[in-house]
Amino acid sequence: MSEILQAIRGMNDVLPVEAERWQEIDELLRDWLRAYAYRPVRLPLVEPTPLFARAIGAATDIVEKEMYSFTDSLNGEQLTLRPEGTAGCVRAALQHNLLYDGPKRLCYQGPMFRHERPQKGRYRQFHQVGVEALGFAGPDIDAEQIIMCRRLWDDLGLTEVRLEINCLGQTEERSRHRAELIAHLEAHAELLDADAKRRLHSNPLRILDSKNPAMQALIEAAPKLIDYLGEASLAHFAGVQTLLKDAGLNYRVNPRLVRGLDYYNLTVFEWIADSLGSQGTICAGGRYDGLFAQLGGKPAPACGFALGLERLLALTEEQGLFAGGAGAPEVYVVHQGEQAARFAFRVAEALRDANISVQLHCGGGSFKAQMKKADGSAAMLAAIIGDDEAAAQEVSLKPLREPAQQQRRVALDQLAAAVGELLFD
Ligand code: ATP
Ligand code: MG
């Protein structure tokens, strides 16, 4: 026998029970997005590589080393598996002129691909829910997006998720800060690690995000972007904070919070679950007013965030929420004999007509063996059909989990009502 092929490292299979937990959370997410009037879009997994280079920034981790890029062997085009969703969403908004009649609230979810070192909470194929408010300039939408996250944690029953926010200002403010930041870092060049040296002139703001303990004192003493912000940026930031306080949210202003993507300006935020350790950011986002123009379109302000679903699921699991297992059928149909087998099909369909989930035994076997399967399926009831029942157009209903309930025989036209009674009363 040849060797069994394995999935790519960092790209996970999600199997039953776990996949049911995903589904339960998906349903909750859908209601949550609707509650804030975000409308779904479905976008390609593959986009032209230049889209990400232009949107995310050439000197970012993602574009420098995390993208799955390849040449389309049929026409030579440079393509990339999407590492995030914002670039594609803005591309689609421009391509279809979605903002022609005003701002839009859009959302999507699906797999993203980054060539990272796989570890807990960090995968090469992972899933995000993305939320994008396109065409909105004021601090109200930033605050609403942050508040909406809080509601999701509440809906999920999550506790211990904390919020950090910062204001990145505008390009001119950042470039004044950047010049002084580089000067500060250059004055202590001997303390910089290789990564920081490499970033010094390409993306110095990212050095502030370094986790290297040896550099923390240097970073602590570095010029703070917030001291370079003008009146308008500070007013925007204050506006966001007023609304967060009105909503009773606790948060910390973290002046070192920067994001790994170049398109952000003004508000940035992260929701962090410390219990997940160094992969603790479950949700991150902010404003990206420059992105429309950067992608060649008419300028439009925008704000969005992305939720990492694997991390969110890990957190719900850690906190004992969403057990899964909802995929068990309600009724398992066992049958023996040719007439019974044909009648069993009618029985199963009649139950499904009444919205009851049914696993019809397929593949034969003795009653005893079939009852074992019924038991193993976690169904609440077995519907038993022998030749006798088939001839009378009846079914024996056997409760599998509630010893107090009696087995009983019911006619086909009474079946759904009888099952409903046993399941839901
Ligand atoms: P990190 O600092 O953890 O690398 P990031 O800044 O690269 O995160 P974003 O691009 O802002 O992350 O993505 C938003 C969210 O998507 C993250 O907060 C995280 O929850 C999730 N995420 C990002 N990369 C991965 C990954 N490789 N595996 C699993 N989830 C991820
Ligand atoms: Mg990253």
Short mmCIF file of C-alpha atoms in Angstrom, two decimals, residues 134-389:
data_model
loop_
_atom_site.label_atom_id
_atom_site.label_comp_id
_atom_site.label_asym_id
_atom_site.label_seq_id
_atom_site.Cartn_x
_atom_site.Cartn_y
_atom_site.Cartn_z
CA LEU A 134 -17.19 51.95 3.39
CA GLY A 135 -17.76 55.67 2.88
CA PHE A 136 -18.12 56.66 6.53
CA ALA A 137 -15.85 59.41 7.87
CA GLY A 138 -16.96 60.11 11.44
CA PRO A 139 -15.84 58.56 14.72
CA ASP A 140 -19.38 57.20 15.18
CA ILE A 141 -18.81 54.22 12.91
CA ASP A 142 -15.45 53.41 14.53
CA ALA A 143 -17.14 53.39 17.93
CA GLU A 144 -20.08 51.37 16.68
CA GLN A 145 -17.75 48.69 15.32
CA ILE A 146 -15.96 48.43 18.64
CA ILE A 147 -19.24 48.35 20.56
CA MET A 148 -20.55 45.70 18.19
CA CYS A 149 -17.63 43.45 19.13
CA ARG A 150 -18.52 43.84 22.78
CA ARG A 151 -22.03 42.63 21.97
CA LEU A 152 -20.62 39.58 20.22
CA TRP A 153 -18.53 38.63 23.25
CA ASP A 154 -21.72 38.97 25.33
CA ASP A 155 -23.78 36.91 22.85
CA LEU A 156 -21.13 34.20 22.91
CA GLY A 157 -20.88 34.33 26.69
CA LEU A 158 -17.19 35.22 26.55
CA THR A 159 -15.56 36.93 29.46
CA GLU A 160 -12.03 38.26 29.93
CA VAL A 161 -11.62 39.93 26.55
CA ARG A 162 -9.99 43.33 26.79
CA LEU A 163 -9.84 46.26 24.41
CA GLU A 164 -6.86 48.35 23.34
CA ILE A 165 -7.18 51.36 21.09
CA ASN A 166 -4.86 53.90 19.55
CA CYS A 167 -4.89 56.71 17.03
CA LEU A 168 -2.42 56.56 14.15
CA GLY A 169 -3.25 60.05 12.88
CA GLN A 170 -2.74 61.00 9.24
CA THR A 171 0.16 60.46 6.85
CA GLU A 172 1.74 63.89 7.45
CA GLU A 173 1.57 63.45 11.21
CA ARG A 174 3.08 60.01 10.94
CA SER A 175 5.91 61.21 8.74
CA ARG A 176 6.95 63.89 11.26
CA HIS A 177 6.86 61.27 13.99
CA ARG A 178 8.64 58.79 11.76
CA ALA A 179 11.62 61.10 11.18
CA GLU A 180 12.12 61.57 14.93
CA LEU A 181 11.50 57.92 15.63
CA ILE A 182 14.22 56.90 13.16
CA ALA A 183 16.60 59.44 14.72
CA HIS A 184 15.89 58.01 18.20
CA LEU A 185 16.41 54.44 17.05
CA GLU A 186 19.55 55.28 15.06
CA ALA A 187 21.03 56.95 18.11
CA HIS A 188 20.82 53.54 19.82
CA ALA A 189 21.56 51.37 16.81
CA GLU A 190 23.57 48.93 18.93
CA LEU A 191 20.34 47.90 20.72
CA LEU A 192 18.41 47.03 17.55
CA ASP A 193 17.91 43.41 16.57
CA ALA A 194 18.23 42.24 12.97
CA ASP A 195 14.52 42.61 12.29
CA ALA A 196 14.49 46.16 13.62
CA LYS A 197 17.57 47.10 11.60
CA ARG A 198 15.88 45.85 8.49
CA ARG A 199 12.71 47.82 9.29
CA LEU A 200 14.46 50.99 10.40
CA HIS A 201 13.92 52.82 7.13
CA SER A 202 11.17 50.78 5.52
CA ASN A 203 8.64 50.50 8.35
CA PRO A 204 9.98 51.91 11.65
CA LEU A 205 6.53 52.10 13.26
CA ARG A 206 6.46 48.31 13.25
CA ILE A 207 9.57 48.25 15.45
CA LEU A 208 7.38 49.64 18.24
CA ASP A 209 5.36 46.44 17.97
CA SER A 210 8.43 44.24 18.59
CA LYS A 211 8.14 41.65 21.35
CA ASN A 212 11.94 41.41 21.82
CA PRO A 213 12.54 41.99 25.58
CA ALA A 214 15.99 43.44 24.90
CA MET A 215 14.42 46.31 22.97
CA GLN A 216 11.60 47.22 25.34
CA ALA A 217 13.40 50.04 27.17
CA LEU A 218 14.38 51.63 23.87
CA ILE A 219 10.81 51.35 22.60
CA GLU A 220 9.41 52.75 25.84
CA ALA A 221 11.58 55.84 25.46
CA ALA A 222 10.77 56.37 21.78
CA PRO A 223 8.81 59.40 20.59
CA LYS A 224 5.08 58.68 20.81
CA LEU A 225 2.93 59.17 17.76
CA ILE A 226 0.13 60.63 19.85
CA ASP A 227 2.31 63.66 20.62
CA TYR A 228 2.48 64.45 16.91
CA LEU A 229 -1.23 64.39 16.21
CA GLY A 230 -3.00 67.54 15.06
CA GLU A 231 -6.31 68.91 16.24
CA ALA A 232 -8.50 67.02 13.78
CA SER A 233 -6.96 63.62 14.61
CA LEU A 234 -7.21 64.25 18.33
CA ALA A 235 -10.85 65.33 17.95
CA HIS A 236 -11.63 62.14 16.04
CA PHE A 237 -9.98 60.05 18.72
CA ALA A 238 -11.82 61.92 21.47
CA GLY A 239 -15.09 61.38 19.58
CA VAL A 240 -14.54 57.63 19.51
CA GLN A 241 -13.69 57.55 23.19
CA THR A 242 -16.76 59.55 24.24
CA LEU A 243 -19.01 56.98 22.55
CA LEU A 244 -17.10 54.06 24.05
CA LYS A 245 -17.45 55.57 27.51
CA ASP A 246 -21.17 56.23 26.93
CA ALA A 247 -21.52 52.55 26.11
CA GLY A 248 -19.76 51.62 29.34
CA LEU A 249 -16.76 49.99 27.66
CA ASN A 250 -13.48 49.58 29.45
CA TYR A 251 -10.41 50.09 27.30
CA ARG A 252 -6.78 51.03 27.41
CA VAL A 253 -5.12 53.52 25.09
CA ASN A 254 -1.97 51.75 23.97
CA PRO A 255 0.27 54.27 22.22
CA ARG A 256 2.36 51.41 20.82
CA LEU A 257 -0.54 49.68 19.16
CA VAL A 258 0.20 49.66 15.44
CA ARG A 259 -1.17 47.25 12.92
CA GLY A 260 0.69 44.93 10.59
CA LEU A 261 -0.93 46.43 7.53
CA ASP A 262 0.05 49.81 6.12
CA TYR A 263 -3.40 51.00 5.16
CA TYR A 264 -4.55 52.08 8.61
CA ASN A 265 -4.93 55.68 9.82
CA LEU A 266 -6.66 57.34 12.81
CA THR A 267 -8.42 54.73 14.95
CA VAL A 268 -6.92 51.25 15.40
CA PHE A 269 -8.10 48.69 17.92
CA GLU A 270 -7.53 45.16 19.10
CA TRP A 271 -9.55 42.84 21.31
CA ILE A 272 -7.26 40.56 23.27
CA ALA A 273 -7.85 37.39 25.29
CA ASP A 274 -4.79 36.98 27.51
CA SER A 275 -5.65 33.36 28.25
CA LEU A 276 -4.73 32.48 24.65
CA GLY A 277 -1.16 33.60 25.28
CA SER A 278 0.88 35.29 22.59
CA GLN A 279 -1.74 34.52 19.93
CA GLY A 280 -4.31 36.36 22.02
CA THR A 281 -5.63 38.96 19.57
CA ILE A 282 -9.00 37.65 18.48
CA CYS A 283 -10.13 40.74 16.63
CA ALA A 284 -8.30 43.67 15.08
CA GLY A 285 -9.19 46.60 12.94
CA GLY A 286 -9.32 50.30 12.37
CA ARG A 287 -9.75 53.08 9.89
CA TYR A 288 -8.26 53.01 6.39
CA ASP A 289 -9.24 56.28 4.73
CA GLY A 290 -6.45 56.14 2.16
CA LEU A 291 -7.10 52.71 0.70
CA PHE A 292 -9.65 53.63 -1.98
CA ALA A 293 -7.28 56.19 -3.49
CA GLN A 294 -4.31 53.85 -3.06
CA LEU A 295 -6.16 51.33 -5.22
CA GLY A 296 -6.77 53.95 -7.90
CA GLY A 297 -10.33 54.89 -6.95
CA LYS A 298 -12.14 58.00 -5.85
CA PRO A 299 -11.13 58.61 -2.22
CA ALA A 300 -13.59 57.33 0.38
CA PRO A 301 -13.14 57.02 4.14
CA ALA A 302 -13.66 53.58 5.64
CA CYS A 303 -13.30 51.55 8.78
CA GLY A 304 -13.31 47.80 9.41
CA PHE A 305 -12.12 44.89 11.43
CA ALA A 306 -11.44 41.17 11.18
CA LEU A 307 -12.16 38.44 13.68
CA GLY A 308 -9.95 35.37 13.81
CA LEU A 309 -12.38 32.48 14.01
CA GLU A 310 -9.91 29.78 15.12
CA ARG A 311 -8.87 31.94 18.06
CA LEU A 312 -12.49 32.77 18.85
CA LEU A 313 -13.35 29.07 18.82
CA ALA A 314 -10.36 28.20 20.98
CA LEU A 315 -11.55 30.78 23.49
CA THR A 316 -15.12 29.48 23.55
CA GLU A 317 -13.77 25.97 24.03
CA GLU A 318 -11.50 27.09 26.84
CA GLN A 319 -14.46 28.76 28.53
CA GLY A 320 -16.65 25.67 28.06
CA LEU A 321 -19.08 27.26 25.60
CA PHE A 322 -20.66 25.61 22.54
CA ALA A 323 -20.44 21.89 23.03
CA GLY A 324 -21.22 20.91 19.45
CA GLY A 325 -22.87 17.53 18.97
CA ALA A 326 -26.01 19.23 17.66
CA GLY A 327 -25.59 17.13 14.54
CA ALA A 328 -27.10 14.02 16.15
CA PRO A 329 -30.36 13.00 14.46
CA GLU A 330 -33.56 13.20 16.46
CA VAL A 331 -34.89 9.89 15.19
CA TYR A 332 -33.06 6.77 13.98
CA VAL A 333 -35.20 4.52 11.75
CA VAL A 334 -34.51 0.76 11.93
CA HIS A 335 -36.29 -1.74 9.75
CA GLN A 336 -36.20 -5.32 8.62
CA GLY A 337 -37.83 -7.05 5.68
CA GLU A 338 -38.50 -5.85 2.15
CA GLN A 339 -41.89 -4.24 2.84
CA ALA A 340 -40.49 -2.66 5.99
CA ALA A 341 -37.50 -1.21 4.09
CA ARG A 342 -39.81 0.48 1.59
CA PHE A 343 -42.16 1.72 4.30
CA ALA A 344 -39.15 3.05 6.25
CA PHE A 345 -38.43 5.47 3.40
CA ARG A 346 -41.96 6.87 3.64
CA VAL A 347 -41.66 7.13 7.41
CA ALA A 348 -38.36 8.99 7.22
CA GLU A 349 -39.65 11.45 4.62
CA ALA A 350 -42.86 12.04 6.59
CA LEU A 351 -40.81 12.95 9.66
CA ARG A 352 -38.59 15.27 7.62
CA ASP A 353 -41.75 16.95 6.28
CA ALA A 354 -42.41 17.83 9.93
CA ASN A 355 -38.87 19.27 10.32
CA ILE A 356 -37.61 16.34 12.33
CA SER A 357 -34.06 15.15 11.59
CA VAL A 358 -33.86 11.49 10.71
CA GLN A 359 -31.11 8.98 10.18
CA LEU A 360 -32.50 6.13 8.11
CA HIS A 361 -30.61 2.92 8.69
CA CYS A 362 -28.96 1.83 5.46
CA GLY A 363 -27.01 -1.33 4.80
CA GLY A 364 -29.11 -4.03 6.43
CA GLY A 365 -28.18 -6.06 9.51
CA SER A 366 -30.13 -7.63 12.35
CA PHE A 367 -32.52 -5.60 14.51
CA LYS A 368 -30.07 -5.97 17.34
CA ALA A 369 -27.17 -4.58 15.30
CA GLN A 370 -29.37 -1.75 14.02
CA MET A 371 -30.50 -0.84 17.55
CA LYS A 372 -26.84 -0.62 18.54
CA LYS A 373 -26.28 1.84 15.72
CA ALA A 374 -29.37 3.80 16.81
CA ASP A 375 -27.92 4.01 20.29
CA GLY A 376 -24.54 5.11 18.99
CA SER A 377 -26.11 7.82 16.83
CA ALA A 378 -27.21 9.74 19.95
CA ALA A 379 -30.75 9.97 18.51
CA MET A 380 -33.47 10.46 21.14
CA LEU A 381 -35.85 7.99 19.53
CA ALA A 382 -35.75 4.84 17.45
CA ALA A 383 -38.56 4.29 14.95
CA ILE A 384 -38.82 0.54 14.56
CA ILE A 385 -40.44 -1.04 11.53
CA GLY A 386 -40.89 -4.78 11.03
CA ASP A 387 -43.15 -6.54 8.55
CA ASP A 388 -45.90 -6.36 11.11
CA GLU A 389 -45.68 -2.56 11.42
#
